[in-house]
Amino acid sequence: MIKDFFLPCLYAILASTGFCIIFNIRQPKRILFASLGGGLAWAIYLLAAPSGSDLFCYFAATIGLSVYAEVMARLFKCPATEFLLVALIPLVPGGGIYHTMEYCIQGDTAAFLETGLHTLGIAASLAVGILLVSSVVRLYRMVRLPKNH
């Protein structure tokens, strides 16, 4: 249990912490909560794994992460992208991108197309999850907040 669930989440938190430094996030509280977002996203990914579809796992993790980023943005009064970009790093399909290019260079067209389309599907799952939550939050704010005329 610890080896299969908590350690990967811890590794996601550590990876996100490193990117906090790269993205020049200076306040320790923001670093902590942005990094915890990476662990949360990976935990949701692992919890969605029994569904059998890794595209759904990425989508569910991105939905949870985007909601978390929006909540943290309101609490810290800063842009949600600060939390979203850092915590999204563990979900980025870097291995898929690498293998797609490897197959391209080797001339293995079938593997290139298969891996490339799968990687594109993962990226689309991430993008649609972020877009969905961001749009819902924006619509909610438009309906809730009165317009100044």
Short mmCIF file of N, CA and C in Angstrom, two decimals:
data_model
loop_
_atom_site.label_atom_id
_atom_site.label_comp_id
_atom_site.label_asym_id
_atom_site.label_seq_id
_atom_site.Cartn_x
_atom_site.Cartn_y
_atom_site.Cartn_z
N MET A 1 0.83 -1.20 0.00
CA MET A 1 0.00 0.00 0.00
C MET A 1 0.87 1.25 0.00
N ILE A 2 1.83 1.31 0.92
CA ILE A 2 2.69 2.49 1.00
C ILE A 2 3.52 2.61 -0.26
N LYS A 3 4.04 1.49 -0.71
CA LYS A 3 4.92 1.49 -1.87
C LYS A 3 4.17 1.83 -3.15
N ASP A 4 2.91 1.42 -3.24
CA ASP A 4 2.14 1.60 -4.46
C ASP A 4 1.36 2.90 -4.51
N PHE A 5 1.10 3.51 -3.37
CA PHE A 5 0.27 4.73 -3.37
C PHE A 5 1.01 5.94 -2.81
N PHE A 6 1.49 5.84 -1.59
CA PHE A 6 2.04 7.01 -0.94
C PHE A 6 3.40 7.44 -1.49
N LEU A 7 4.24 6.49 -1.83
CA LEU A 7 5.55 6.86 -2.37
C LEU A 7 5.45 7.59 -3.71
N PRO A 8 4.63 7.11 -4.67
CA PRO A 8 4.50 7.89 -5.90
C PRO A 8 3.94 9.30 -5.66
N CYS A 9 3.04 9.42 -4.70
CA CYS A 9 2.51 10.76 -4.37
C CYS A 9 3.59 11.64 -3.76
N LEU A 10 4.43 11.06 -2.93
CA LEU A 10 5.55 11.80 -2.36
C LEU A 10 6.52 12.24 -3.44
N TYR A 11 6.79 11.35 -4.40
CA TYR A 11 7.68 11.71 -5.50
C TYR A 11 7.08 12.84 -6.34
N ALA A 12 5.78 12.83 -6.52
CA ALA A 12 5.11 13.91 -7.26
C ALA A 12 5.24 15.23 -6.51
N ILE A 13 5.12 15.18 -5.19
CA ILE A 13 5.28 16.40 -4.38
C ILE A 13 6.71 16.93 -4.52
N LEU A 14 7.69 16.05 -4.46
CA LEU A 14 9.09 16.47 -4.58
C LEU A 14 9.38 17.05 -5.96
N ALA A 15 8.84 16.43 -7.00
CA ALA A 15 9.03 16.96 -8.35
C ALA A 15 8.39 18.33 -8.49
N SER A 16 7.21 18.49 -7.93
CA SER A 16 6.53 19.79 -7.99
C SER A 16 7.30 20.85 -7.21
N THR A 17 7.91 20.46 -6.11
CA THR A 17 8.71 21.41 -5.32
C THR A 17 9.88 21.93 -6.14
N GLY A 18 10.52 21.05 -6.87
CA GLY A 18 11.63 21.48 -7.73
C GLY A 18 11.18 22.48 -8.77
N PHE A 19 10.00 22.29 -9.32
CA PHE A 19 9.51 23.23 -10.32
C PHE A 19 9.04 24.54 -9.69
N CYS A 20 8.70 24.53 -8.41
CA CYS A 20 8.41 25.80 -7.71
C CYS A 20 9.64 26.69 -7.74
N ILE A 21 10.80 26.07 -7.55
CA ILE A 21 12.05 26.83 -7.58
C ILE A 21 12.32 27.33 -8.98
N ILE A 22 12.11 26.48 -9.98
CA ILE A 22 12.34 26.89 -11.37
C ILE A 22 11.39 28.02 -11.78
N PHE A 23 10.13 27.94 -11.33
CA PHE A 23 9.15 28.97 -11.68
C PHE A 23 9.21 30.19 -10.77
N ASN A 24 10.20 30.21 -9.88
CA ASN A 24 10.48 31.37 -9.03
C ASN A 24 9.34 31.72 -8.09
N ILE A 25 8.74 30.72 -7.50
CA ILE A 25 7.75 30.95 -6.45
C ILE A 25 8.53 31.12 -5.16
N ARG A 26 8.35 32.25 -4.50
CA ARG A 26 9.22 32.60 -3.39
C ARG A 26 8.64 32.34 -2.01
N GLN A 27 7.35 32.46 -1.85
CA GLN A 27 6.76 32.34 -0.53
C GLN A 27 6.65 30.87 -0.12
N PRO A 28 7.15 30.51 1.05
CA PRO A 28 7.14 29.10 1.48
C PRO A 28 5.75 28.47 1.51
N LYS A 29 4.73 29.24 1.90
CA LYS A 29 3.38 28.68 1.93
C LYS A 29 2.90 28.32 0.53
N ARG A 30 3.19 29.18 -0.43
CA ARG A 30 2.78 28.89 -1.81
C ARG A 30 3.54 27.70 -2.36
N ILE A 31 4.82 27.60 -2.03
CA ILE A 31 5.61 26.45 -2.47
C ILE A 31 5.00 25.17 -1.91
N LEU A 32 4.66 25.19 -0.63
CA LEU A 32 4.09 24.02 0.02
C LEU A 32 2.79 23.60 -0.64
N PHE A 33 1.87 24.56 -0.82
CA PHE A 33 0.55 24.20 -1.34
C PHE A 33 0.58 23.89 -2.84
N ALA A 34 1.46 24.52 -3.58
CA ALA A 34 1.60 24.18 -5.00
C ALA A 34 2.16 22.77 -5.14
N SER A 35 3.11 22.43 -4.29
CA SER A 35 3.70 21.08 -4.32
C SER A 35 2.69 20.03 -3.89
N LEU A 36 1.90 20.35 -2.89
CA LEU A 36 0.85 19.40 -2.45
C LEU A 36 -0.16 19.15 -3.56
N GLY A 37 -0.36 20.14 -4.41
CA GLY A 37 -1.24 19.95 -5.56
C GLY A 37 -0.75 18.85 -6.49
N GLY A 38 0.58 18.77 -6.68
CA GLY A 38 1.13 17.70 -7.50
C GLY A 38 0.88 16.33 -6.89
N GLY A 39 1.02 16.24 -5.57
CA GLY A 39 0.72 14.98 -4.88
C GLY A 39 -0.76 14.64 -4.95
N LEU A 40 -1.61 15.65 -4.82
CA LEU A 40 -3.06 15.44 -4.92
C LEU A 40 -3.43 14.93 -6.31
N ALA A 41 -2.86 15.56 -7.33
CA ALA A 41 -3.16 15.14 -8.70
C ALA A 41 -2.76 13.69 -8.93
N TRP A 42 -1.58 13.32 -8.44
CA TRP A 42 -1.13 11.94 -8.63
C TRP A 42 -1.97 10.97 -7.82
N ALA A 43 -2.42 11.38 -6.63
CA ALA A 43 -3.30 10.52 -5.83
C ALA A 43 -4.62 10.27 -6.55
N ILE A 44 -5.18 11.31 -7.15
CA ILE A 44 -6.44 11.14 -7.90
C ILE A 44 -6.20 10.23 -9.10
N TYR A 45 -5.06 10.41 -9.77
CA TYR A 45 -4.71 9.55 -10.89
C TYR A 45 -4.68 8.08 -10.45
N LEU A 46 -4.03 7.81 -9.33
CA LEU A 46 -3.94 6.43 -8.84
C LEU A 46 -5.29 5.89 -8.39
N LEU A 47 -6.12 6.74 -7.80
CA LEU A 47 -7.45 6.30 -7.36
C LEU A 47 -8.37 6.00 -8.55
N ALA A 48 -8.14 6.68 -9.67
CA ALA A 48 -8.96 6.46 -10.86
C ALA A 48 -8.45 5.29 -11.70
N ALA A 49 -7.30 4.72 -11.34
CA ALA A 49 -6.69 3.63 -12.12
C ALA A 49 -7.59 2.41 -12.30
N PRO A 50 -8.43 2.03 -11.33
CA PRO A 50 -9.29 0.86 -11.56
C PRO A 50 -10.27 1.03 -12.72
N SER A 51 -10.45 2.24 -13.22
CA SER A 51 -11.35 2.45 -14.36
C SER A 51 -10.82 1.75 -15.61
N GLY A 52 -9.51 1.53 -15.67
CA GLY A 52 -8.94 0.82 -16.80
C GLY A 52 -8.50 1.72 -17.94
N SER A 53 -8.84 2.98 -17.92
CA SER A 53 -8.47 3.91 -18.98
C SER A 53 -7.52 4.96 -18.42
N ASP A 54 -6.32 4.98 -18.94
CA ASP A 54 -5.38 5.99 -18.43
C ASP A 54 -5.77 7.39 -18.88
N LEU A 55 -6.48 7.52 -20.00
CA LEU A 55 -6.95 8.85 -20.42
C LEU A 55 -7.96 9.39 -19.40
N PHE A 56 -8.83 8.51 -18.89
CA PHE A 56 -9.76 8.94 -17.85
C PHE A 56 -9.02 9.31 -16.57
N CYS A 57 -7.98 8.54 -16.25
CA CYS A 57 -7.18 8.83 -15.04
C CYS A 57 -6.57 10.22 -15.14
N TYR A 58 -5.99 10.54 -16.29
CA TYR A 58 -5.41 11.88 -16.48
C TYR A 58 -6.49 12.96 -16.41
N PHE A 59 -7.64 12.69 -17.02
CA PHE A 59 -8.73 13.66 -17.01
C PHE A 59 -9.23 13.90 -15.60
N ALA A 60 -9.45 12.84 -14.84
CA ALA A 60 -9.94 12.97 -13.46
C ALA A 60 -8.92 13.71 -12.59
N ALA A 61 -7.64 13.37 -12.76
CA ALA A 61 -6.59 14.04 -11.98
C ALA A 61 -6.53 15.53 -12.32
N THR A 62 -6.71 15.86 -13.58
CA THR A 62 -6.66 17.27 -13.98
C THR A 62 -7.88 18.03 -13.47
N ILE A 63 -9.03 17.40 -13.46
CA ILE A 63 -10.24 18.04 -12.90
C ILE A 63 -9.99 18.35 -11.42
N GLY A 64 -9.54 17.35 -10.66
CA GLY A 64 -9.27 17.57 -9.24
C GLY A 64 -8.21 18.62 -9.01
N LEU A 65 -7.16 18.59 -9.80
CA LEU A 65 -6.09 19.56 -9.67
C LEU A 65 -6.56 20.97 -10.00
N SER A 66 -7.37 21.10 -11.03
CA SER A 66 -7.85 22.43 -11.43
C SER A 66 -8.77 23.03 -10.36
N VAL A 67 -9.61 22.20 -9.77
CA VAL A 67 -10.46 22.68 -8.67
C VAL A 67 -9.59 23.12 -7.50
N TYR A 68 -8.58 22.30 -7.18
CA TYR A 68 -7.64 22.64 -6.10
C TYR A 68 -6.94 23.97 -6.40
N ALA A 69 -6.47 24.15 -7.64
CA ALA A 69 -5.77 25.38 -8.01
C ALA A 69 -6.68 26.59 -7.90
N GLU A 70 -7.93 26.45 -8.28
CA GLU A 70 -8.88 27.57 -8.18
C GLU A 70 -9.14 27.94 -6.71
N VAL A 71 -9.28 26.93 -5.87
CA VAL A 71 -9.50 27.18 -4.43
C VAL A 71 -8.27 27.86 -3.82
N MET A 72 -7.10 27.35 -4.12
CA MET A 72 -5.87 27.94 -3.58
C MET A 72 -5.66 29.36 -4.10
N ALA A 73 -6.04 29.60 -5.34
CA ALA A 73 -5.92 30.95 -5.90
C ALA A 73 -6.80 31.94 -5.14
N ARG A 74 -7.97 31.50 -4.74
CA ARG A 74 -8.86 32.38 -3.98
C ARG A 74 -8.31 32.59 -2.56
N LEU A 75 -7.77 31.55 -1.97
CA LEU A 75 -7.25 31.67 -0.61
C LEU A 75 -6.00 32.56 -0.55
N PHE A 76 -5.13 32.41 -1.53
CA PHE A 76 -3.87 33.17 -1.53
C PHE A 76 -3.95 34.46 -2.33
N LYS A 77 -5.10 34.70 -2.98
CA LYS A 77 -5.30 35.90 -3.79
C LYS A 77 -4.19 36.07 -4.84
N CYS A 78 -4.02 35.02 -5.62
CA CYS A 78 -3.02 35.02 -6.69
C CYS A 78 -3.60 34.21 -7.86
N PRO A 79 -2.95 34.24 -9.01
CA PRO A 79 -3.48 33.49 -10.17
C PRO A 79 -3.48 31.97 -9.93
N ALA A 80 -4.48 31.32 -10.45
CA ALA A 80 -4.58 29.87 -10.32
C ALA A 80 -3.47 29.17 -11.09
N THR A 81 -2.95 29.81 -12.11
CA THR A 81 -1.89 29.18 -12.91
C THR A 81 -0.64 28.91 -12.09
N GLU A 82 -0.42 29.69 -11.04
CA GLU A 82 0.74 29.47 -10.18
C GLU A 82 0.69 28.09 -9.55
N PHE A 83 -0.48 27.66 -9.14
CA PHE A 83 -0.65 26.35 -8.54
C PHE A 83 -0.82 25.28 -9.62
N LEU A 84 -1.50 25.64 -10.67
CA LEU A 84 -1.83 24.68 -11.72
C LEU A 84 -0.60 24.21 -12.48
N LEU A 85 0.24 25.12 -12.89
CA LEU A 85 1.41 24.73 -13.69
C LEU A 85 2.38 23.87 -12.91
N VAL A 86 2.61 24.25 -11.67
CA VAL A 86 3.55 23.48 -10.85
C VAL A 86 3.01 22.08 -10.57
N ALA A 87 1.76 21.98 -10.23
CA ALA A 87 1.18 20.69 -9.85
C ALA A 87 0.86 19.82 -11.06
N LEU A 88 0.83 20.39 -12.23
CA LEU A 88 0.55 19.63 -13.45
C LEU A 88 1.78 18.87 -13.95
N ILE A 89 2.95 19.26 -13.49
CA ILE A 89 4.20 18.67 -13.97
C ILE A 89 4.23 17.14 -13.85
N PRO A 90 3.81 16.53 -12.73
CA PRO A 90 3.86 15.07 -12.67
C PRO A 90 2.95 14.37 -13.68
N LEU A 91 1.96 15.07 -14.20
CA LEU A 91 1.03 14.46 -15.15
C LEU A 91 1.47 14.61 -16.60
N VAL A 92 2.43 15.46 -16.88
CA VAL A 92 2.85 15.70 -18.25
C VAL A 92 3.45 14.42 -18.84
N PRO A 93 3.00 14.04 -20.04
CA PRO A 93 3.46 12.76 -20.62
C PRO A 93 4.83 12.87 -21.29
N GLY A 94 5.84 13.15 -20.51
CA GLY A 94 7.18 13.31 -21.05
C GLY A 94 7.73 12.04 -21.67
N GLY A 95 7.47 10.91 -21.04
CA GLY A 95 7.93 9.64 -21.59
C GLY A 95 7.30 9.35 -22.94
N GLY A 96 6.02 9.64 -23.06
CA GLY A 96 5.33 9.43 -24.34
C GLY A 96 5.88 10.31 -25.44
N ILE A 97 6.21 11.54 -25.11
CA ILE A 97 6.80 12.45 -26.09
C ILE A 97 8.17 11.92 -26.52
N TYR A 98 8.96 11.48 -25.56
CA TYR A 98 10.29 10.95 -25.85
C TYR A 98 10.19 9.73 -26.77
N HIS A 99 9.33 8.78 -26.42
CA HIS A 99 9.22 7.56 -27.21
C HIS A 99 8.64 7.84 -28.60
N THR A 100 7.74 8.81 -28.70
CA THR A 100 7.21 9.19 -30.01
C THR A 100 8.34 9.66 -30.92
N MET A 101 9.19 10.52 -30.40
CA MET A 101 10.31 11.01 -31.21
C MET A 101 11.33 9.90 -31.49
N GLU A 102 11.51 9.01 -30.53
CA GLU A 102 12.44 7.89 -30.74
C GLU A 102 11.96 7.01 -31.89
N TYR A 103 10.67 6.70 -31.92
CA TYR A 103 10.14 5.87 -33.00
C TYR A 103 10.19 6.61 -34.33
N CYS A 104 10.01 7.91 -34.30
CA CYS A 104 10.10 8.72 -35.52
C CYS A 104 11.51 8.64 -36.10
N ILE A 105 12.50 8.81 -35.27
CA ILE A 105 13.90 8.78 -35.72
C ILE A 105 14.28 7.38 -36.21
N GLN A 106 13.76 6.34 -35.55
CA GLN A 106 14.06 4.98 -35.95
C GLN A 106 13.34 4.57 -37.22
N GLY A 107 12.33 5.33 -37.60
CA GLY A 107 11.57 5.00 -38.81
C GLY A 107 10.47 4.00 -38.58
N ASP A 108 10.10 3.73 -37.34
CA ASP A 108 9.03 2.80 -37.00
C ASP A 108 7.70 3.56 -37.03
N THR A 109 7.12 3.64 -38.21
CA THR A 109 5.93 4.47 -38.42
C THR A 109 4.74 4.02 -37.58
N ALA A 110 4.50 2.72 -37.49
CA ALA A 110 3.35 2.23 -36.73
C ALA A 110 3.46 2.59 -35.25
N ALA A 111 4.64 2.34 -34.67
CA ALA A 111 4.84 2.67 -33.25
C ALA A 111 4.82 4.18 -33.04
N PHE A 112 5.37 4.93 -34.00
CA PHE A 112 5.35 6.39 -33.92
C PHE A 112 3.93 6.91 -33.87
N LEU A 113 3.08 6.43 -34.77
CA LEU A 113 1.70 6.91 -34.81
C LEU A 113 0.92 6.48 -33.57
N GLU A 114 1.11 5.23 -33.16
CA GLU A 114 0.39 4.74 -31.98
C GLU A 114 0.78 5.53 -30.72
N THR A 115 2.08 5.67 -30.50
CA THR A 115 2.55 6.38 -29.32
C THR A 115 2.21 7.87 -29.40
N GLY A 116 2.36 8.44 -30.59
CA GLY A 116 2.06 9.86 -30.76
C GLY A 116 0.60 10.18 -30.51
N LEU A 117 -0.29 9.35 -31.03
CA LEU A 117 -1.73 9.59 -30.82
C LEU A 117 -2.11 9.40 -29.36
N HIS A 118 -1.52 8.41 -28.72
CA HIS A 118 -1.81 8.20 -27.30
C HIS A 118 -1.32 9.39 -26.47
N THR A 119 -0.12 9.86 -26.76
CA THR A 119 0.42 11.02 -26.05
C THR A 119 -0.43 12.25 -26.30
N LEU A 120 -0.88 12.41 -27.53
CA LEU A 120 -1.76 13.53 -27.87
C LEU A 120 -3.08 13.42 -27.11
N GLY A 121 -3.58 12.20 -26.93
CA GLY A 121 -4.80 11.99 -26.15
C GLY A 121 -4.62 12.37 -24.70
N ILE A 122 -3.46 12.05 -24.14
CA ILE A 122 -3.17 12.44 -22.75
C ILE A 122 -3.12 13.96 -22.64
N ALA A 123 -2.43 14.60 -23.57
CA ALA A 123 -2.34 16.06 -23.54
C ALA A 123 -3.73 16.69 -23.69
N ALA A 124 -4.56 16.10 -24.54
CA ALA A 124 -5.92 16.61 -24.72
C ALA A 124 -6.73 16.42 -23.44
N SER A 125 -6.55 15.29 -22.75
CA SER A 125 -7.24 15.07 -21.48
C SER A 125 -6.87 16.13 -20.47
N LEU A 126 -5.59 16.47 -20.41
CA LEU A 126 -5.13 17.51 -19.49
C LEU A 126 -5.75 18.86 -19.86
N ALA A 127 -5.71 19.18 -21.14
CA ALA A 127 -6.22 20.48 -21.58
C ALA A 127 -7.73 20.61 -21.36
N VAL A 128 -8.47 19.57 -21.68
CA VAL A 128 -9.93 19.62 -21.52
C VAL A 128 -10.31 19.70 -20.04
N GLY A 129 -9.59 18.99 -19.18
CA GLY A 129 -9.88 19.07 -17.74
C GLY A 129 -9.68 20.48 -17.20
N ILE A 130 -8.57 21.10 -17.60
CA ILE A 130 -8.31 22.48 -17.16
C ILE A 130 -9.36 23.43 -17.73
N LEU A 131 -9.67 23.27 -19.02
CA LEU A 131 -10.64 24.14 -19.68
C LEU A 131 -12.02 24.03 -19.05
N LEU A 132 -12.41 22.81 -18.74
CA LEU A 132 -13.74 22.59 -18.15
C LEU A 132 -13.88 23.30 -16.80
N VAL A 133 -12.93 23.09 -15.91
CA VAL A 133 -13.01 23.70 -14.58
C VAL A 133 -12.89 25.22 -14.68
N SER A 134 -11.97 25.69 -15.49
CA SER A 134 -11.78 27.13 -15.64
C SER A 134 -13.05 27.80 -16.19
N SER A 135 -13.68 27.15 -17.15
CA SER A 135 -14.91 27.71 -17.72
C SER A 135 -16.05 27.72 -16.71
N VAL A 136 -16.19 26.66 -15.94
CA VAL A 136 -17.25 26.59 -14.93
C VAL A 136 -17.03 27.68 -13.88
N VAL A 137 -15.80 27.86 -13.44
CA VAL A 137 -15.51 28.89 -12.44
C VAL A 137 -15.79 30.28 -13.02
N ARG A 138 -15.42 30.49 -14.25
CA ARG A 138 -15.65 31.80 -14.88
C ARG A 138 -17.16 32.06 -15.05
N LEU A 139 -17.90 31.05 -15.47
CA LEU A 139 -19.35 31.21 -15.60
C LEU A 139 -20.00 31.46 -14.25
N TYR A 140 -19.55 30.75 -13.23
CA TYR A 140 -20.08 30.94 -11.89
C TYR A 140 -19.84 32.37 -11.41
N ARG A 141 -18.65 32.87 -11.65
CA ARG A 141 -18.34 34.24 -11.22
C ARG A 141 -19.18 35.27 -11.98
N MET A 142 -19.43 35.00 -13.24
CA MET A 142 -20.26 35.93 -14.03
C MET A 142 -21.69 35.96 -13.53
N VAL A 143 -22.21 34.83 -13.13
CA VAL A 143 -23.59 34.74 -12.64
C VAL A 143 -23.70 35.28 -11.22
N ARG A 144 -22.71 34.95 -10.37
CA ARG A 144 -22.74 35.34 -8.95
C ARG A 144 -22.47 36.81 -8.73
N LEU A 145 -21.51 37.35 -9.43
CA LEU A 145 -21.10 38.74 -9.19
C LEU A 145 -21.94 39.69 -10.04
N PRO A 146 -22.51 40.70 -9.42
CA PRO A 146 -23.29 41.65 -10.21
C PRO A 146 -22.38 42.48 -11.12
N LYS A 147 -22.92 42.84 -12.26
CA LYS A 147 -22.15 43.64 -13.20
C LYS A 147 -22.20 45.10 -12.81
N ASN A 148 -21.09 45.77 -12.96
CA ASN A 148 -21.01 47.21 -12.66
C ASN A 148 -21.31 47.99 -13.93
N HIS A 149 -22.46 48.65 -13.94
CA HIS A 149 -22.83 49.47 -15.09
C HIS A 149 -22.95 50.90 -14.69
#
